[in-house]
GROMACS .gro file of C-alpha atoms in nm:
model
  168
    1MET     CA    1  -7.413  12.727   8.496
    2ALA     CA    2  -7.083  12.657   8.322
    3PRO     CA    3  -6.996  12.286   8.317
    4GLU     CA    4  -6.646  12.339   8.457
    5TYR     CA    5  -6.797  12.517   8.757
    6ALA     CA    6  -7.083  12.273   8.808
    7MET     CA    7  -6.860  11.965   8.792
    8HIS     CA    8  -6.527  12.081   8.933
    9GLY     CA    9  -6.586  12.413   9.109
   10TYR     CA   10  -6.354  12.598   8.870
   11LEU     CA   11  -6.461  12.957   8.828
   12SER     CA   12  -6.335  13.210   8.574
   13VAL     CA   13  -6.471  13.503   8.378
   14LYS     CA   14  -6.551  13.252   8.102
   15ALA     CA   15  -6.815  13.093   8.330
   16ASP     CA   16  -7.013  13.417   8.305
   17VAL     CA   17  -6.968  13.410   7.927
   18PHE     CA   18  -7.116  13.059   7.921
   19SER     CA   19  -7.419  13.180   8.119
   20PHE     CA   20  -7.459  13.477   7.886
   21GLY     CA   21  -7.460  13.242   7.587
   22VAL     CA   22  -7.729  13.024   7.744
   23LEU     CA   23  -7.935  13.336   7.816
   24VAL     CA   24  -7.904  13.455   7.453
   25LEU     CA   25  -8.018  13.115   7.324
   26GLU     CA   26  -8.309  13.108   7.570
   27ILE     CA   27  -8.423  13.452   7.453
   28VAL     CA   28  -8.397  13.369   7.082
   29SER     CA   29  -8.577  13.036   7.124
   30GLY     CA   30  -8.830  13.146   7.384
   31ARG     CA   31  -8.760  12.839   7.596
   32LYS     CA   32  -8.556  12.718   7.892
   33VAL     CA   33  -8.220  12.542   7.862
   34THR     CA   34  -8.383  12.209   7.954
   35GLU     CA   35  -8.744  12.119   7.883
   36ARG     CA   36  -8.820  11.749   7.922
   37LYS     CA   37  -9.172  11.785   7.778
   38LEU     CA   38  -9.028  11.859   7.429
   39GLY     CA   39  -8.895  11.507   7.381
   40GLU     CA   40  -8.541  11.373   7.380
   41GLU     CA   41  -8.422  11.553   7.065
   42LYS     CA   42  -8.526  11.901   7.180
   43SER     CA   43  -8.502  11.870   7.560
   44ASP     CA   44  -8.144  12.002   7.584
   45LEU     CA   45  -8.131  12.348   7.425
   46LEU     CA   46  -7.754  12.349   7.370
   47THR     CA   47  -7.743  12.011   7.195
   48TYR     CA   48  -8.052  12.091   6.990
   49THR     CA   49  -7.911  12.430   6.884
   50TRP     CA   50  -7.575  12.273   6.797
   51ASN     CA   51  -7.742  12.007   6.582
   52LEU     CA   52  -7.948  12.270   6.399
   53PHE     CA   53  -7.638  12.486   6.346
   54GLN     CA   54  -7.436  12.192   6.212
   55THR     CA   55  -7.703  12.125   5.948
   56GLY     CA   56  -7.753  12.493   5.857
   57ARG     CA   57  -8.103  12.503   6.006
   58GLN     CA   58  -8.032  12.728   6.306
   59LEU     CA   59  -8.324  12.959   6.223
   60GLU     CA   60  -8.562  12.678   6.319
   61LEU     CA   61  -8.465  12.766   6.676
   62VAL     CA   62  -8.625  13.113   6.660
   63ASP     CA   63  -8.934  13.148   6.880
   64GLU     CA   64  -9.239  13.087   6.660
   65SER     CA   65  -9.453  13.322   6.869
   66LEU     CA   66  -9.260  13.628   6.745
   67ASP     CA   67  -9.465  13.841   6.505
   68THR     CA   68  -9.160  13.987   6.332
   69CYS     CA   69  -8.795  13.893   6.349
   70ASN     CA   70  -8.481  14.001   6.166
   71LEU     CA   71  -8.356  13.656   6.064
   72SER     CA   72  -8.003  13.782   5.997
   73GLU     CA   73  -7.975  13.919   6.352
   74ALA     CA   74  -8.133  13.604   6.496
   75SER     CA   75  -7.873  13.392   6.316
   76ILE     CA   76  -7.592  13.609   6.454
   77CYS     CA   77  -7.735  13.580   6.807
   78ILE     CA   78  -7.754  13.201   6.776
   79GLN     CA   79  -7.394  13.181   6.657
   80MET     CA   80  -7.277  13.414   6.937
   81GLY     CA   81  -7.470  13.207   7.191
   82LEU     CA   82  -7.295  12.893   7.068
   83LEU     CA   83  -6.955  13.067   7.078
   84CYS     CA   84  -7.017  13.152   7.443
   85CYS     CA   85  -7.119  12.795   7.531
   86GLN     CA   86  -6.822  12.610   7.383
   87ALA     CA   87  -6.699  12.315   7.589
   88ILE     CA   88  -6.337  12.425   7.559
   89VAL     CA   89  -6.319  12.717   7.800
   90ALA     CA   90  -6.031  12.895   7.626
   91ASP     CA   91  -6.226  12.901   7.298
   92ARG     CA   92  -6.508  13.107   7.448
   93PRO     CA   93  -6.486  13.479   7.370
   94ASP     CA   94  -6.447  13.721   7.657
   95MET     CA   95  -6.701  13.999   7.714
   96ASN     CA   96  -6.487  14.257   7.533
   97ALA     CA   97  -6.479  14.034   7.225
   98LEU     CA   98  -6.857  13.990   7.248
   99HIS     CA   99  -6.901  14.366   7.267
  100LEU     CA  100  -6.687  14.402   6.955
  101MET     CA  101  -6.892  14.136   6.775
  102MET     CA  102  -7.222  14.303   6.866
  103SER     CA  103  -7.114  14.657   6.782
  104ASN     CA  104  -6.935  14.593   6.453
  105ASP     CA  105  -7.143  14.513   6.143
  106SER     CA  106  -6.841  14.403   5.941
  107PHE     CA  107  -6.709  14.155   6.200
  108THR     CA  108  -6.704  13.794   6.079
  109LEU     CA  109  -6.795  13.555   6.357
  110PRO     CA  110  -6.572  13.250   6.400
  111ARG     CA  111  -6.732  12.908   6.370
  112PRO     CA  112  -6.819  12.778   6.717
  113GLY     CA  113  -6.700  12.449   6.857
  114LYS     CA  114  -6.922  12.193   7.025
  115PRO     CA  115  -7.099  12.332   7.332
  116GLY     CA  116  -7.043  12.215   7.685
  117LEU     CA  117  -7.335  12.018   7.812
  118GLN     CA  118  -7.496  12.095   8.144
  119GLY     CA  119  -7.552  11.809   8.380
  120ARG     CA  120  -7.347  11.557   8.183
  121GLY     CA  121  -7.020  11.396   8.284
  122GLY     CA  122  -6.703  11.464   8.096
  123ARG     CA  123  -6.349  11.588   8.106
  124TRP     CA  124  -6.315  11.960   8.045
  125THR     CA  125  -6.002  12.098   7.887
  126THR     CA  126  -5.884  12.428   8.028
  127THR     CA  127  -5.574  12.483   7.816
  128THR     CA  128  -5.592  12.495   7.441
  129SER     CA  129  -5.540  12.716   7.141
  130SER     CA  130  -5.791  12.991   7.083
  131ALA     CA  131  -5.856  13.277   6.848
  132LEU     CA  132  -6.040  13.475   7.113
  133THR     CA  133  -5.821  13.481   7.422
  134SER     CA  134  -5.725  13.845   7.384
  135THR     CA  135  -5.932  14.160   7.369
  136ASP     CA  136  -5.697  14.310   7.113
  137ALA     CA  137  -5.893  14.372   6.791
  138THR     CA  138  -5.603  14.254   6.573
  139THR     CA  139  -5.594  13.924   6.757
  140LEU     CA  140  -5.967  13.884   6.707
  141THR     CA  141  -5.942  13.920   6.333
  142ASN     CA  142  -5.612  13.732   6.302
  143PRO     CA  143  -5.633  13.409   6.506
  144LYS     CA  144  -5.328  13.270   6.682
  145PRO     CA  145  -5.159  12.983   6.503
  146SER     CA  146  -5.271  12.635   6.597
  147GLY     CA  147  -5.086  12.488   6.891
  148THR     CA  148  -5.057  12.813   7.086
  149SER     CA  149  -5.167  12.752   7.442
  150SER     CA  150  -5.377  12.975   7.658
  151ILE     CA  151  -5.407  12.914   8.028
  152GLU     CA  152  -5.727  13.000   8.209
  153GLU     CA  153  -5.695  13.110   8.567
  154TYR     CA  154  -5.942  12.952   8.807
  155SER     CA  155  -6.027  12.970   9.171
  156ARG     CA  156  -6.167  12.676   9.361
  157ASN     CA  157  -6.494  12.788   9.517
  158SER     CA  158  -6.647  12.640   9.824
  159MET     CA  159  -6.963  12.736  10.000
  160SER     CA  160  -6.991  12.803  10.368
  161PHE     CA  161  -7.296  12.868  10.578
  162SER     CA  162  -7.298  13.050  10.909
  163SER     CA  163  -7.591  13.072  11.144
  164MET     CA  164  -7.635  13.266  11.463
  165ASN     CA  165  -7.906  13.189  11.714
  166GLU     CA  166  -7.933  13.493  11.928
  167GLY     CA  167  -8.230  13.695  12.025
  168ARG     CA  168  -8.320  13.999  12.223
   0.00000   0.00000   0.00000
């Protein structure tokens, strides 16, 4: 679940992108997003993946039980997963940008920012500059200049429960 939704109830299409990124990382690693039995360093998949990526060791994340694996594709999946899980909502790609990334062999992936962390407190920025706020292919390859703001639209979600006690 996207941190901005879990903590503040803000919902946007980028919340689904966050979930997609978590799913991609879970598939590549063969583990859940949180596994306490792995120890403090590895218990949070997003933080562990980010730390591996920062040190150039992201392929250590790949599930060891796989017989064969295209390491180049695994590395791309890890980077895309991290792009989807960025803490700054506006920096996450939209689904059209992800489709372009997955279907184009010559596309250079941008470097991801720090991921949002599930279950941890924090202030989440919803307006910022971003290279991936548009689905236009020229925008994707030519990022907007720094300082350009993008505004995410959100809806406050609440949950209601209705019950009827009637019988025949």
